[in-house]
Amino acid sequence: MEQKPQASADEQAHVAAFEARIDAGESIEPKDWMPERYRKQLIRMMSQHAHSEVVGMLPEGNWITRAPSLRRKLSLLAKVQDEAGHGLYIYCGTETLGVDRTELLDQLLSGTAKYSSIFNYPTLTWADVGVIGWLVDGAAIVNQTVLAKASYGPYARAMIRICKEENFHKRQGYEIVATLANGTPGQRAMVQDAVNRWWWPALMMFGPSDKDSPNSADLLRWKVKHKTNDELRQRFVNLTVPQAQAVNLTLPDPDLRHNEETKNWDIGPIDWDEFYRVIRGEGPCNRERLEARREAHEQGRWVREAAAAYAARHSGARATQVA
Amino acid sequence: MTDTNATTTGATPDSQGPLWEVFTQAEQGAPHEHAGSVHAMDAEQALQNARDVYSRRGEAISLWVVPTSAIVASAPGDAGPFFDPGNDKAYRHPQFYKVPRGVRGL
């Protein structure tokens, strides 16, 4: 009975000390005390991020066998391999919060975990591969550059590693886009069509508008995020519009115009119904992506089993030798 | 059949394998620094996974992998008292000592 107020006073003191550290710009490390909600929010955010990297391999992996040249194929293979690596960096960071990767993978495969809704759109033509590198990786860079300053040390360090590699992704994408944009009328039409399909989903990658983002306040207060979804989206738009103009591509937004006062490119309204539909699982490729992921997991089972058997046999052999 | 061994290595028949911490040396003469972790069934696979995950662009010329369970770390809560014996000895720093004016090279 007397324990309870004592515990909550302790808890309050811990929270105060924790928030003082955050305010002082200190980095929180795995064994440090942290509020349960901070831990939970980080696990949610980081695992979704890791899943996105892994599922993100699917739409592009789809085009590896059909890349138009060996140069393009090498780049795409390396990019897709990077995405696998990025997933692993972030899973590794998430595990420092006391959750096992097997558990996270189970959540992905069972469909209970979320991942970025962008990967539920199909890659219909080769131009999509270029546009994904340019817009999707471009948007991810804007997001991740800020996350590299996140208050949780392992997350920030994973982001620094990722940011160093993403620029290659964006540039290889833009090179494909620029090549097609300067190509035959058919190639131009193909790349413009891809831009038209990816532009709005790319803008949705930054998440709901600030006023509708339920997790933003905590994440901002605890400096996991340093910028709001809308601020990051605006930064991305401002960076991207001149890049589209440079290769004479248009962006599918009749309301897009430069605001002389704010120096921003103002955009028209985003179709948030579409965003929530895709998150709910009603996007064009949600089922296909999860099925492909499950199939890959099952096809890898024998490798994991063989490696476990090999390791067991060898540790047995060593034990016998020592005896 | 392999259950006993699997338990000692922390692996179950379909698992990601135990966790290993990865340390990379960026260049000759530099210290090995913690890069992250990988899952692997044994040390050899841990090294290969660490190479594929943490050195795709020449980030390392040498790798160490250590079973995470083998690492012993100081506790953040005890950091103050634990490091005190080193922190309160100003005489271990050169600035503690007075040098006559004009003397150089000390």
Short mmCIF file of C-alpha atoms in Angstrom, two decimals:
data_model
loop_
_atom_site.label_atom_id
_atom_site.label_comp_id
_atom_site.label_asym_id
_atom_site.label_seq_id
_atom_site.Cartn_x
_atom_site.Cartn_y
_atom_site.Cartn_z
CA MET A 1 0.00 0.00 0.00
CA GLU A 2 2.79 2.40 0.88
CA GLN A 3 4.82 1.18 -2.05
CA LYS A 4 2.65 2.73 -4.73
CA PRO A 5 3.16 6.49 -4.24
CA GLN A 6 6.85 5.75 -3.67
CA ALA A 7 7.10 3.95 -7.02
CA SER A 8 5.34 6.71 -8.91
CA ALA A 9 7.55 9.36 -7.28
CA ASP A 10 10.54 7.30 -8.39
CA GLU A 11 9.06 7.02 -11.85
CA GLN A 12 8.51 10.77 -12.00
CA ALA A 13 12.09 11.44 -10.93
CA HIS A 14 13.31 9.03 -13.62
CA VAL A 15 11.16 10.70 -16.28
CA ALA A 16 12.38 14.16 -15.24
CA ALA A 17 16.02 13.04 -15.39
CA PHE A 18 15.39 11.35 -18.75
CA GLU A 19 13.74 14.43 -20.25
CA ALA A 20 16.54 16.64 -18.93
CA ARG A 21 19.01 14.43 -20.79
CA ILE A 22 16.92 14.67 -23.97
CA ASP A 23 16.72 18.46 -23.64
CA ALA A 24 20.49 18.63 -23.17
CA GLY A 25 20.84 16.82 -26.51
CA GLU A 26 22.28 13.66 -24.96
CA SER A 27 22.01 10.36 -26.72
CA ILE A 28 20.02 7.59 -25.02
CA GLU A 29 21.73 4.20 -25.05
CA PRO A 30 20.21 0.70 -24.74
CA LYS A 31 20.90 0.15 -21.05
CA ASP A 32 19.83 3.65 -19.95
CA TRP A 33 16.55 4.12 -18.15
CA MET A 34 13.77 5.21 -20.53
CA PRO A 35 10.02 5.63 -20.22
CA GLU A 36 8.11 2.55 -21.35
CA ARG A 37 6.31 4.66 -23.93
CA TYR A 38 9.60 5.85 -25.43
CA ARG A 39 10.72 2.23 -25.75
CA LYS A 40 7.38 1.16 -27.26
CA GLN A 41 7.25 4.05 -29.72
CA LEU A 42 10.81 3.34 -30.83
CA ILE A 43 10.14 -0.37 -31.30
CA ARG A 44 7.05 0.49 -33.36
CA MET A 45 8.79 3.11 -35.47
CA MET A 46 12.09 1.29 -35.95
CA SER A 47 10.53 -2.08 -36.76
CA GLN A 48 8.19 -0.46 -39.30
CA HIS A 49 11.22 1.22 -40.80
CA ALA A 50 13.15 -2.08 -40.95
CA HIS A 51 10.18 -3.89 -42.49
CA SER A 52 9.91 -1.13 -45.11
CA GLU A 53 13.52 -1.67 -46.15
CA VAL A 54 12.93 -5.40 -46.51
CA VAL A 55 9.59 -5.17 -48.34
CA GLY A 56 11.11 -2.37 -50.41
CA MET A 57 13.35 -4.93 -52.08
CA LEU A 58 10.35 -6.57 -53.76
CA PRO A 59 9.09 -3.94 -56.22
CA GLU A 60 12.63 -3.34 -57.50
CA GLY A 61 13.85 -6.90 -57.27
CA ASN A 62 11.06 -7.56 -59.73
CA TRP A 63 13.10 -5.78 -62.44
CA ILE A 64 16.59 -7.22 -61.84
CA THR A 65 16.21 -9.89 -64.54
CA ARG A 66 14.81 -7.34 -66.99
CA ALA A 67 17.26 -4.47 -66.49
CA PRO A 68 18.06 -3.04 -69.94
CA SER A 69 21.86 -3.31 -69.65
CA LEU A 70 24.53 -4.98 -67.55
CA ARG A 71 25.43 -1.61 -66.02
CA ARG A 72 21.84 -1.06 -64.91
CA LYS A 73 21.59 -4.62 -63.64
CA LEU A 74 24.74 -4.31 -61.52
CA SER A 75 23.47 -1.04 -59.99
CA LEU A 76 20.04 -2.44 -59.25
CA LEU A 77 21.46 -5.60 -57.68
CA ALA A 78 23.71 -3.50 -55.46
CA LYS A 79 20.84 -1.21 -54.51
CA VAL A 80 18.53 -4.06 -53.60
CA GLN A 81 21.32 -5.66 -51.58
CA ASP A 82 21.77 -2.33 -49.77
CA GLU A 83 18.08 -2.33 -48.85
CA ALA A 84 18.52 -5.75 -47.25
CA GLY A 85 21.49 -4.34 -45.35
CA HIS A 86 19.47 -1.33 -44.24
CA GLY A 87 16.76 -3.60 -42.92
CA LEU A 88 19.40 -5.50 -40.96
CA TYR A 89 20.96 -2.32 -39.49
CA ILE A 90 17.58 -1.22 -38.19
CA TYR A 91 16.51 -4.66 -36.93
CA CYS A 92 19.84 -4.73 -35.08
CA GLY A 93 19.04 -1.33 -33.54
CA THR A 94 15.53 -2.46 -32.61
CA GLU A 95 16.85 -5.55 -30.87
CA THR A 96 18.80 -3.33 -28.46
CA LEU A 97 15.39 -2.32 -27.05
CA GLY A 98 14.84 -5.87 -25.83
CA VAL A 99 12.83 -7.35 -28.69
CA ASP A 100 13.97 -10.34 -30.71
CA ARG A 101 14.28 -10.17 -34.49
CA THR A 102 12.36 -13.44 -34.86
CA GLU A 103 9.43 -11.77 -33.14
CA LEU A 104 9.61 -8.78 -35.49
CA LEU A 105 9.81 -11.02 -38.56
CA ASP A 106 6.81 -13.00 -37.31
CA GLN A 107 4.84 -9.77 -37.06
CA LEU A 108 5.78 -8.86 -40.63
CA LEU A 109 4.95 -12.29 -42.05
CA SER A 110 1.66 -12.59 -40.14
CA GLY A 111 0.59 -9.20 -41.48
CA THR A 112 0.25 -7.54 -38.07
CA ALA A 113 3.19 -5.18 -38.61
CA LYS A 114 3.02 -2.13 -40.83
CA TYR A 115 5.54 -1.01 -43.39
CA SER A 116 5.69 2.00 -45.68
CA SER A 117 2.58 2.04 -47.87
CA ILE A 118 4.66 3.11 -50.88
CA PHE A 119 5.78 -0.47 -51.45
CA ASN A 120 2.23 -1.60 -52.05
CA TYR A 121 2.24 0.08 -55.46
CA PRO A 122 3.28 -1.93 -58.54
CA THR A 123 6.38 -1.39 -60.68
CA LEU A 124 4.79 -1.57 -64.11
CA THR A 125 7.68 -0.46 -66.33
CA TRP A 126 11.45 -0.04 -66.21
CA ALA A 127 10.90 3.69 -65.69
CA ASP A 128 9.38 2.87 -62.30
CA VAL A 129 12.78 1.65 -61.14
CA GLY A 130 14.30 5.02 -61.97
CA VAL A 131 11.45 6.96 -60.42
CA ILE A 132 11.61 4.89 -57.22
CA GLY A 133 15.31 5.67 -56.84
CA TRP A 134 14.69 9.36 -57.48
CA LEU A 135 11.45 9.96 -55.57
CA VAL A 136 11.11 7.15 -53.05
CA ASP A 137 14.75 7.05 -52.02
CA GLY A 138 14.83 10.84 -52.29
CA ALA A 139 11.96 11.11 -49.81
CA ALA A 140 13.60 8.52 -47.57
CA ILE A 141 16.84 10.54 -47.54
CA VAL A 142 14.99 13.68 -46.40
CA ASN A 143 13.41 11.66 -43.59
CA GLN A 144 16.52 9.76 -42.59
CA THR A 145 18.89 12.73 -42.61
CA VAL A 146 16.85 14.14 -39.75
CA LEU A 147 16.48 10.75 -38.04
CA ALA A 148 20.28 10.55 -37.98
CA LYS A 149 19.99 13.03 -35.10
CA ALA A 150 17.39 10.94 -33.27
CA SER A 151 17.83 10.78 -29.49
CA TYR A 152 18.16 6.99 -29.44
CA GLY A 153 21.82 6.19 -30.17
CA PRO A 154 21.46 2.87 -32.02
CA TYR A 155 18.74 4.31 -34.30
CA ALA A 156 20.76 7.45 -35.06
CA ARG A 157 23.88 5.39 -35.85
CA ALA A 158 21.93 3.09 -38.18
CA MET A 159 20.58 6.17 -39.98
CA ILE A 160 24.05 7.66 -40.45
CA ARG A 161 25.17 4.43 -42.07
CA ILE A 162 22.08 4.34 -44.27
CA CYS A 163 22.30 7.98 -45.36
CA LYS A 164 25.84 7.39 -46.62
CA GLU A 165 24.51 4.69 -48.93
CA GLU A 166 21.20 6.21 -50.04
CA ASN A 167 22.74 8.91 -52.19
CA PHE A 168 23.90 6.25 -54.61
CA HIS A 169 20.30 5.00 -54.79
CA LYS A 170 18.92 8.40 -55.56
CA ARG A 171 21.52 9.24 -58.18
CA GLN A 172 21.22 5.92 -59.99
CA GLY A 173 17.46 6.49 -60.09
CA TYR A 174 17.77 10.02 -61.38
CA GLU A 175 20.23 8.88 -64.03
CA ILE A 176 17.65 6.40 -65.33
CA VAL A 177 14.96 9.09 -65.25
CA ALA A 178 17.14 11.65 -67.05
CA THR A 179 18.18 9.10 -69.69
CA LEU A 180 14.57 8.17 -70.45
CA ALA A 181 13.46 11.81 -70.35
CA ASN A 182 16.02 12.59 -73.05
CA GLY A 183 15.17 9.47 -75.03
CA THR A 184 12.60 8.58 -77.69
CA PRO A 185 9.03 9.91 -77.42
CA GLY A 186 8.02 6.46 -76.16
CA GLN A 187 10.65 6.53 -73.41
CA ARG A 188 9.63 10.06 -72.44
CA ALA A 189 6.00 9.05 -72.18
CA MET A 190 6.95 6.01 -70.11
CA VAL A 191 8.95 7.99 -67.56
CA GLN A 192 6.30 10.75 -67.36
CA ASP A 193 3.68 8.09 -66.68
CA ALA A 194 5.83 6.62 -63.90
CA VAL A 195 6.27 10.07 -62.33
CA ASN A 196 2.52 10.63 -62.51
CA ARG A 197 1.87 7.39 -60.65
CA TRP A 198 4.60 7.76 -57.96
CA TRP A 199 4.45 11.45 -57.10
CA TRP A 200 1.51 11.39 -54.68
CA PRO A 201 2.41 8.10 -52.99
CA ALA A 202 5.94 9.53 -52.49
CA LEU A 203 4.48 12.60 -50.76
CA MET A 204 2.40 10.30 -48.54
CA MET A 205 5.60 8.60 -47.35
CA PHE A 206 6.06 11.41 -44.82
CA GLY A 207 2.93 10.29 -43.05
CA PRO A 208 -0.29 12.03 -42.16
CA SER A 209 -0.50 15.79 -41.85
CA ASP A 210 0.75 17.02 -38.47
CA LYS A 211 -2.72 17.61 -37.12
CA ASP A 212 -3.69 13.96 -37.82
CA SER A 213 -0.48 12.30 -36.70
CA PRO A 214 -1.19 10.62 -33.36
CA ASN A 215 2.39 9.68 -32.51
CA SER A 216 4.14 12.88 -33.55
CA ALA A 217 3.89 14.86 -30.31
CA ASP A 218 5.73 12.27 -28.18
CA LEU A 219 8.30 11.56 -30.86
CA LEU A 220 9.05 15.27 -31.25
CA ARG A 221 9.16 15.95 -27.52
CA TRP A 222 11.60 13.08 -27.04
CA LYS A 223 13.60 14.18 -30.08
CA VAL A 224 13.25 10.93 -31.96
CA LYS A 225 11.92 13.21 -34.66
CA HIS A 226 13.22 16.74 -35.05
CA LYS A 227 10.88 17.90 -37.81
CA THR A 228 7.18 17.36 -38.37
CA ASN A 229 5.80 15.27 -41.22
CA ASP A 230 4.63 18.39 -43.05
CA GLU A 231 7.97 20.17 -42.67
CA LEU A 232 9.82 17.18 -44.13
CA ARG A 233 7.30 16.82 -46.95
CA GLN A 234 7.78 20.49 -47.84
CA ARG A 235 11.55 20.10 -47.85
CA PHE A 236 11.23 17.16 -50.23
CA VAL A 237 8.89 19.06 -52.58
CA ASN A 238 11.25 22.05 -52.64
CA LEU A 239 14.19 19.81 -53.52
CA THR A 240 12.35 17.78 -56.13
CA VAL A 241 10.48 20.34 -58.24
CA PRO A 242 13.68 21.83 -59.76
CA GLN A 243 14.98 18.31 -60.43
CA ALA A 244 11.81 17.52 -62.40
CA GLN A 245 12.11 20.80 -64.30
CA ALA A 246 15.75 20.07 -65.16
CA VAL A 247 14.69 17.03 -67.22
CA ASN A 248 11.45 18.60 -68.51
CA LEU A 249 9.12 16.34 -66.57
CA THR A 250 5.90 17.62 -65.04
CA LEU A 251 4.52 16.73 -61.64
CA PRO A 252 0.84 15.70 -61.59
CA ASP A 253 -0.45 18.53 -59.41
CA PRO A 254 -2.38 21.39 -61.04
CA ASP A 255 -2.08 23.41 -57.81
CA LEU A 256 1.71 23.21 -57.64
CA ARG A 257 3.14 26.72 -57.61
CA HIS A 258 6.00 28.65 -56.14
CA ASN A 259 5.03 30.80 -53.19
CA GLU A 260 7.09 33.99 -53.41
CA GLU A 261 6.42 34.83 -49.79
CA THR A 262 7.45 31.56 -48.16
CA LYS A 263 9.85 30.52 -50.97
CA ASN A 264 8.15 27.12 -50.83
CA TRP A 265 6.53 25.13 -53.58
CA ASP A 266 2.89 24.88 -52.46
CA ILE A 267 1.12 21.62 -53.31
CA GLY A 268 -2.53 20.73 -53.75
CA PRO A 269 -4.50 18.57 -51.31
CA ILE A 270 -3.26 15.02 -50.67
CA ASP A 271 -5.80 12.19 -51.00
CA TRP A 272 -5.54 10.85 -47.46
CA ASP A 273 -8.37 8.38 -48.10
CA GLU A 274 -6.06 6.61 -50.52
CA PHE A 275 -3.27 6.65 -47.92
CA TYR A 276 -5.45 5.01 -45.26
CA ARG A 277 -6.89 2.53 -47.77
CA VAL A 278 -3.40 1.31 -48.64
CA ILE A 279 -2.39 1.14 -44.96
CA ARG A 280 -5.50 -0.91 -44.24
CA GLY A 281 -4.29 -3.45 -46.78
CA GLU A 282 -6.36 -2.38 -49.75
CA GLY A 283 -3.46 -1.12 -51.87
CA PRO A 284 -2.78 -2.66 -55.28
CA CYS A 285 -0.03 -5.01 -54.06
CA ASN A 286 -0.41 -5.55 -50.28
CA ARG A 287 -1.28 -9.25 -50.60
CA GLU A 288 1.30 -9.91 -53.28
CA ARG A 289 4.09 -8.33 -51.21
CA LEU A 290 3.35 -10.35 -48.10
CA GLU A 291 2.97 -13.55 -50.08
CA ALA A 292 6.34 -12.94 -51.77
CA ARG A 293 7.91 -12.26 -48.36
CA ARG A 294 6.43 -15.42 -46.84
CA GLU A 295 7.55 -17.49 -49.79
CA ALA A 296 11.09 -16.12 -49.51
CA HIS A 297 11.09 -16.91 -45.79
CA GLU A 298 9.93 -20.47 -46.41
CA GLN A 299 12.44 -20.97 -49.21
CA GLY A 300 15.19 -19.87 -46.85
CA ARG A 301 14.15 -22.29 -44.13
CA TRP A 302 16.42 -25.11 -45.30
CA VAL A 303 19.39 -22.73 -45.27
CA ARG A 304 18.75 -21.74 -41.66
CA GLU A 305 18.24 -25.37 -40.69
CA ALA A 306 21.38 -26.50 -42.50
CA ALA A 307 23.44 -23.74 -40.88
CA ALA A 308 22.08 -24.67 -37.44
CA ALA A 309 22.85 -28.37 -38.03
CA TYR A 310 26.36 -27.52 -39.25
CA ALA A 311 27.03 -25.31 -36.25
CA ALA A 312 25.68 -27.96 -33.88
CA ARG A 313 27.81 -30.70 -35.41
CA HIS A 314 30.95 -28.58 -35.26
CA SER A 315 30.44 -27.44 -31.69
CA GLY A 316 29.88 -31.15 -30.89
CA ALA A 317 33.13 -32.06 -32.65
CA ARG A 318 35.04 -29.40 -30.76
CA ALA A 319 33.64 -30.61 -27.45
CA THR A 320 34.76 -34.17 -28.28
CA GLN A 321 38.26 -32.98 -29.16
CA VAL A 322 38.60 -31.08 -25.91
CA ALA A 323 37.41 -34.13 -23.97
CA MET B 1 18.25 -34.86 -32.37
CA THR B 2 20.21 -31.64 -32.38
CA ASP B 3 18.13 -30.19 -29.58
CA THR B 4 20.78 -30.23 -26.87
CA ASN B 5 23.39 -28.57 -29.05
CA ALA B 6 20.83 -26.15 -30.42
CA THR B 7 19.99 -25.02 -26.91
CA THR B 8 23.60 -24.42 -25.98
CA THR B 9 24.16 -22.24 -29.04
CA GLY B 10 20.88 -20.42 -28.45
CA ALA B 11 19.44 -21.69 -31.74
CA THR B 12 16.19 -23.51 -32.35
CA PRO B 13 15.53 -25.48 -35.56
CA ASP B 14 14.11 -22.46 -37.42
CA SER B 15 15.73 -19.46 -35.91
CA GLN B 16 17.89 -16.55 -36.90
CA GLY B 17 20.71 -17.96 -34.80
CA PRO B 18 22.36 -16.27 -31.85
CA LEU B 19 23.38 -12.62 -31.87
CA TRP B 20 26.98 -11.49 -32.48
CA GLU B 21 28.42 -8.01 -32.02
CA VAL B 22 30.51 -6.74 -34.92
CA PHE B 23 33.63 -4.57 -34.66
CA THR B 24 35.27 -3.08 -37.74
CA GLN B 25 38.72 -1.64 -38.27
CA ALA B 26 38.50 1.10 -40.88
CA GLU B 27 42.21 1.39 -41.70
CA GLN B 28 45.63 0.15 -40.76
CA GLY B 29 46.55 1.26 -37.25
CA ALA B 30 43.00 2.33 -36.31
CA PRO B 31 41.15 0.68 -33.41
CA HIS B 32 38.31 -1.77 -33.97
CA GLU B 33 35.01 0.01 -33.39
CA HIS B 34 31.57 -1.36 -32.70
CA ALA B 35 29.52 -1.34 -35.92
CA GLY B 36 26.37 -3.26 -34.98
CA SER B 37 25.27 -6.86 -34.71
CA VAL B 38 24.36 -9.84 -36.86
CA HIS B 39 22.59 -13.13 -36.34
CA ALA B 40 24.52 -16.24 -37.30
CA MET B 41 24.65 -19.91 -36.40
CA ASP B 42 28.40 -19.99 -35.85
CA ALA B 43 31.48 -17.80 -35.83
CA GLU B 44 32.33 -18.42 -39.47
CA GLN B 45 28.85 -17.45 -40.65
CA ALA B 46 28.91 -14.46 -38.29
CA LEU B 47 32.08 -13.20 -39.99
CA GLN B 48 30.57 -13.64 -43.45
CA ASN B 49 27.33 -11.93 -42.45
CA ALA B 50 29.27 -9.11 -40.81
CA ARG B 51 31.27 -8.63 -44.01
CA ASP B 52 28.09 -8.52 -46.13
CA VAL B 53 26.21 -6.20 -43.77
CA TYR B 54 28.92 -3.83 -42.48
CA SER B 55 31.55 -3.65 -45.22
CA ARG B 56 29.96 -3.47 -48.64
CA ARG B 57 32.00 -0.38 -49.55
CA GLY B 58 35.45 -0.92 -48.15
CA GLU B 59 34.50 0.26 -44.65
CA ALA B 60 36.68 -2.38 -43.02
CA ILE B 61 40.05 -4.05 -43.45
CA SER B 62 39.51 -6.27 -40.43
CA LEU B 63 36.46 -7.61 -38.58
CA TRP B 64 35.86 -9.01 -35.12
CA VAL B 65 32.69 -10.85 -34.16
CA VAL B 66 31.92 -11.63 -30.54
CA PRO B 67 28.92 -13.52 -29.15
CA THR B 68 26.71 -10.81 -27.63
CA SER B 69 26.23 -13.00 -24.58
CA ALA B 70 30.00 -12.86 -23.94
CA ILE B 71 30.06 -9.08 -23.55
CA VAL B 72 30.08 -7.68 -20.04
CA ALA B 73 29.22 -3.98 -19.79
CA SER B 74 29.21 -1.44 -16.99
CA ALA B 75 25.74 -0.34 -15.88
CA PRO B 76 24.71 3.23 -16.75
CA GLY B 77 23.16 3.77 -13.30
CA ASP B 78 26.47 3.03 -11.59
CA ALA B 79 28.49 5.16 -13.99
CA GLY B 80 29.17 7.90 -11.40
CA PRO B 81 30.54 5.82 -8.50
CA PHE B 82 32.09 3.26 -10.86
CA PHE B 83 34.27 5.82 -12.62
CA ASP B 84 34.89 8.00 -9.57
CA PRO B 85 38.25 6.45 -8.68
CA GLY B 86 39.60 7.76 -11.98
CA ASN B 87 37.77 11.06 -12.07
CA ASP B 88 38.82 12.54 -8.74
CA LYS B 89 42.57 12.33 -9.28
CA ALA B 90 43.53 15.64 -10.79
CA TYR B 91 47.21 14.79 -10.25
CA ARG B 92 46.98 12.32 -13.12
CA HIS B 93 46.72 15.23 -15.55
CA PRO B 94 49.69 17.37 -16.63
CA GLN B 95 47.79 20.60 -15.88
CA PHE B 96 48.02 19.73 -12.13
CA TYR B 97 51.74 20.53 -12.09
CA LYS B 98 53.18 24.03 -11.92
CA VAL B 99 56.05 24.85 -14.19
CA PRO B 100 58.36 27.87 -13.62
CA ARG B 101 57.64 30.73 -15.99
CA GLY B 102 59.54 30.64 -19.27
CA VAL B 103 60.35 26.93 -19.26
CA ARG B 104 59.44 25.35 -22.59
CA GLY B 105 58.98 21.84 -23.92
CA LEU B 106 57.14 20.48 -20.87
#
